[in-house]
XYZ file of C-alpha atoms in Angstrom:
258
model
C 128.432 186.273 52.106
C 128.930 187.212 55.797
C 130.500 185.248 58.614
C 132.670 185.447 61.737
C 136.359 184.922 62.074
C 137.066 182.309 64.760
C 140.591 183.683 65.305
C 139.314 187.020 66.834
C 137.955 187.663 70.319
C 134.487 189.067 70.963
C 135.640 192.690 71.482
C 137.624 192.816 68.255
C 134.836 191.076 66.398
C 132.316 193.623 67.642
C 134.565 196.555 66.678
C 135.224 195.279 63.141
C 131.720 194.157 62.471
C 130.724 191.373 60.138
C 133.286 190.415 57.488
C 131.865 190.467 53.991
C 133.571 188.699 51.070
C 132.774 189.586 47.502
C 133.298 187.525 44.412
C 136.273 188.339 42.188
C 134.023 188.391 39.138
C 131.996 191.303 40.486
C 135.086 193.386 41.304
C 136.813 192.739 37.974
C 136.063 194.931 34.979
C 135.978 194.039 31.352
C 138.852 195.586 29.398
C 137.862 197.027 26.077
C 139.473 195.336 23.097
C 141.970 197.474 21.283
C 141.486 197.829 17.508
C 143.616 195.499 15.378
C 146.578 197.300 13.856
C 148.729 195.969 11.021
C 152.420 196.554 11.426
C 153.798 198.941 8.783
C 156.713 196.641 7.901
C 154.253 194.091 6.520
C 153.492 196.478 3.647
C 157.119 196.657 2.492
C 157.983 195.069 -0.905
C 160.035 192.356 0.757
C 159.984 191.078 4.306
C 163.321 189.326 3.904
C 166.396 190.470 5.744
C 169.032 192.157 3.547
C 171.370 189.161 3.739
C 168.596 186.714 2.891
C 167.439 188.883 -0.019
C 171.019 188.979 -1.323
C 171.145 185.181 -1.221
C 167.915 184.907 -3.194
C 169.173 187.431 -5.747
C 172.479 185.582 -6.072
C 170.561 182.360 -6.669
C 168.667 183.967 -9.553
C 171.910 185.240 -11.099
C 173.564 181.832 -10.754
C 170.631 180.129 -12.488
C 170.817 182.642 -15.335
C 174.560 182.070 -15.781
C 174.119 178.284 -15.750
C 171.421 178.580 -18.409
C 173.742 180.544 -20.702
C 176.515 178.008 -20.110
C 174.172 175.282 -21.312
C 173.440 177.314 -24.458
C 177.159 177.567 -25.227
C 177.634 173.847 -24.626
C 174.752 173.005 -26.955
C 176.235 175.175 -29.710
C 179.664 173.654 -29.089
C 178.206 170.161 -29.372
C 176.514 171.149 -32.640
C 179.802 172.421 -34.046
C 181.712 169.292 -33.019
C 179.008 167.060 -34.498
C 179.093 168.920 -37.801
C 182.896 168.763 -38.026
C 182.845 165.007 -37.440
C 180.409 164.349 -40.253
C 181.826 162.648 -43.355
C 182.744 165.107 -46.079
C 183.059 168.132 -43.789
C 186.058 170.316 -44.589
C 187.611 172.884 -42.305
C 188.626 175.029 -45.238
C 185.094 175.987 -46.177
C 183.821 176.108 -42.618
C 181.426 178.886 -41.695
C 179.967 180.013 -38.412
C 176.414 179.265 -39.564
C 175.485 175.839 -38.214
C 171.999 175.761 -39.685
C 168.762 174.558 -38.145
C 169.158 171.035 -39.497
C 172.543 170.664 -37.822
C 171.367 171.660 -34.364
C 171.217 168.827 -31.847
C 168.020 167.771 -30.153
C 168.097 169.021 -26.576
C 166.296 167.193 -23.794
C 165.896 168.766 -20.368
C 165.107 166.654 -17.319
C 163.482 168.880 -14.728
C 161.022 171.670 -15.447
C 161.569 173.815 -12.367
C 163.515 177.051 -11.980
C 166.718 175.779 -13.593
C 165.094 173.716 -16.334
C 162.789 176.535 -17.416
C 165.707 179.004 -17.375
C 167.749 176.724 -19.667
C 164.829 176.317 -22.065
C 164.101 180.047 -22.193
C 167.787 180.866 -22.721
C 167.821 178.579 -25.758
C 164.639 180.147 -27.119
C 166.013 183.658 -26.634
C 168.935 182.644 -28.860
C 166.475 181.644 -31.614
C 166.764 177.931 -30.901
C 163.901 176.080 -32.651
C 161.144 174.796 -30.383
C 160.909 171.500 -32.276
C 164.468 170.738 -31.132
C 163.540 171.047 -27.441
C 161.740 168.698 -25.076
C 161.290 168.748 -21.295
C 160.629 165.839 -18.974
C 158.888 167.011 -15.809
C 156.533 165.516 -13.259
C 153.994 168.301 -13.868
C 153.937 168.983 -17.629
C 150.971 171.370 -17.453
C 152.401 173.541 -14.680
C 154.226 176.785 -15.435
C 156.749 177.433 -12.633
C 156.914 180.854 -11.017
C 160.462 181.982 -11.709
C 162.368 184.937 -13.131
C 162.629 183.380 -16.586
C 158.828 183.180 -16.967
C 157.674 186.536 -15.642
C 156.339 187.933 -18.920
C 153.273 186.606 -20.712
C 155.258 186.088 -23.922
C 157.803 183.918 -22.111
C 155.013 181.830 -20.617
C 153.486 181.298 -24.065
C 156.824 180.147 -25.484
C 157.426 177.857 -22.537
C 153.948 176.382 -22.902
C 154.683 175.589 -26.577
C 157.688 173.396 -25.700
C 156.817 169.672 -25.775
C 156.657 168.420 -22.190
C 155.913 165.031 -20.704
C 157.077 162.871 -17.815
C 159.260 160.166 -19.354
C 162.971 160.468 -18.606
C 163.916 157.364 -20.594
C 162.121 158.640 -23.699
C 163.789 162.048 -23.454
C 167.239 160.476 -23.162
C 166.605 158.313 -26.248
C 165.359 161.191 -28.392
C 168.021 163.740 -27.367
C 171.508 164.453 -28.640
C 172.236 166.689 -25.637
C 170.668 165.810 -22.293
C 170.629 168.534 -19.618
C 170.132 167.354 -16.033
C 168.253 170.070 -14.120
C 166.444 168.034 -11.472
C 167.301 168.273 -7.744
C 170.552 166.478 -6.810
C 168.625 164.147 -4.498
C 166.905 162.617 -7.553
C 170.137 161.750 -9.384
C 170.131 158.044 -8.496
C 166.513 157.470 -9.476
C 166.869 159.404 -12.743
C 170.105 157.643 -13.725
C 168.397 154.266 -13.354
C 165.853 155.378 -15.963
C 168.257 156.919 -18.493
C 171.400 154.788 -18.139
C 170.283 152.192 -20.676
C 169.652 154.832 -23.354
C 173.007 156.523 -22.733
C 174.936 153.294 -23.334
C 173.862 152.970 -26.986
C 177.121 153.254 -29.004
C 175.475 154.235 -32.310
C 173.626 157.201 -30.763
C 175.983 158.979 -28.347
C 174.327 161.526 -26.081
C 176.165 164.386 -24.423
C 175.088 164.768 -20.789
C 175.263 168.289 -19.356
C 174.793 168.503 -15.606
C 174.032 171.592 -13.545
C 173.616 169.584 -10.349
C 175.341 170.907 -7.267
C 177.730 168.557 -5.483
C 178.006 165.977 -8.290
C 181.488 165.824 -9.815
C 182.255 164.779 -13.371
C 183.762 161.471 -12.215
C 180.682 160.654 -10.152
C 178.395 161.527 -13.056
C 180.408 159.422 -15.492
C 180.236 156.405 -13.193
C 176.531 156.898 -12.573
C 175.626 157.408 -16.236
C 178.039 154.799 -17.559
C 179.282 157.213 -20.218
C 182.320 159.410 -20.788
C 180.304 162.055 -22.643
C 179.529 163.986 -19.476
C 180.244 167.620 -18.702
C 179.275 169.814 -15.781
C 178.501 173.519 -15.630
C 179.136 175.359 -12.397
C 179.422 178.880 -11.020
C 182.088 180.078 -8.581
C 179.894 182.058 -6.203
C 182.712 182.408 -3.646
C 184.631 184.655 -6.051
C 181.639 186.956 -6.536
C 182.544 189.682 -3.965
C 186.203 189.816 -5.017
C 185.743 189.873 -8.775
C 182.588 191.948 -8.910
C 180.974 189.368 -11.177
C 180.179 185.688 -11.404
C 182.887 183.368 -12.652
C 181.539 180.467 -14.659
C 183.360 177.409 -15.875
C 182.682 174.033 -17.379
C 184.190 170.839 -16.008
C 184.585 168.310 -18.779
C 186.535 165.193 -19.503
C 189.858 165.799 -21.278
C 188.917 163.399 -24.048
C 185.684 165.311 -24.656
C 186.739 168.964 -24.922
C 190.473 168.772 -24.327
C 190.338 169.976 -20.724
C 188.334 172.525 -18.829
C 186.487 175.096 -20.891
C 186.068 178.563 -19.397
C 182.889 180.361 -20.403
């Protein structure tokens, strides 16, 4: 497109000649697309920062310790129940509790913690017919460290599972609370009636974070409540994980260190 500039005189216009403007599209060039390259760090085994990976690893260790605490509490409850039976004598007492004397264990929550507790009991030769899990997804097998092998998944699949918290609390001698802490109020509403039956006392074992023994006793309406916890803050200083059990003094005679 040619034209004249009205701001120039005739002599300057004659010397410069006609002014031609070109479109920007014709002067621009198309840049060739560079080949797509994948960053090498995406192929690393973990993309997590070292501190974040340490937190995830600590979480797995804490869950494993809590699961073993629950196993010890179940065996302790079985021993106390056997000693309180009529006709039991301390003189002829043996360490063998027997399958018939083992309490029925109900687990509310089939996620990482609940599956770890169940697998810890099975690894200690606890009978499957004495276990039951109440979970919102009975057919789902969670992806966690306790269920990495195919054999562990088969054992976990053989455990009776359904979604009925009230039924589990009625059929269990030891009830392990492994659901998220945010679901405590809704779960307690479902199981509180079954826990108040005087003829069938149920020991409640809680692994919930942030729920004290006093709060659990008030919520459940029962004194037979104990809580397993792990002192993660002492991990760097001690070189290991310190585990303890908070229980009512009337239940176990004070705190029990595992």
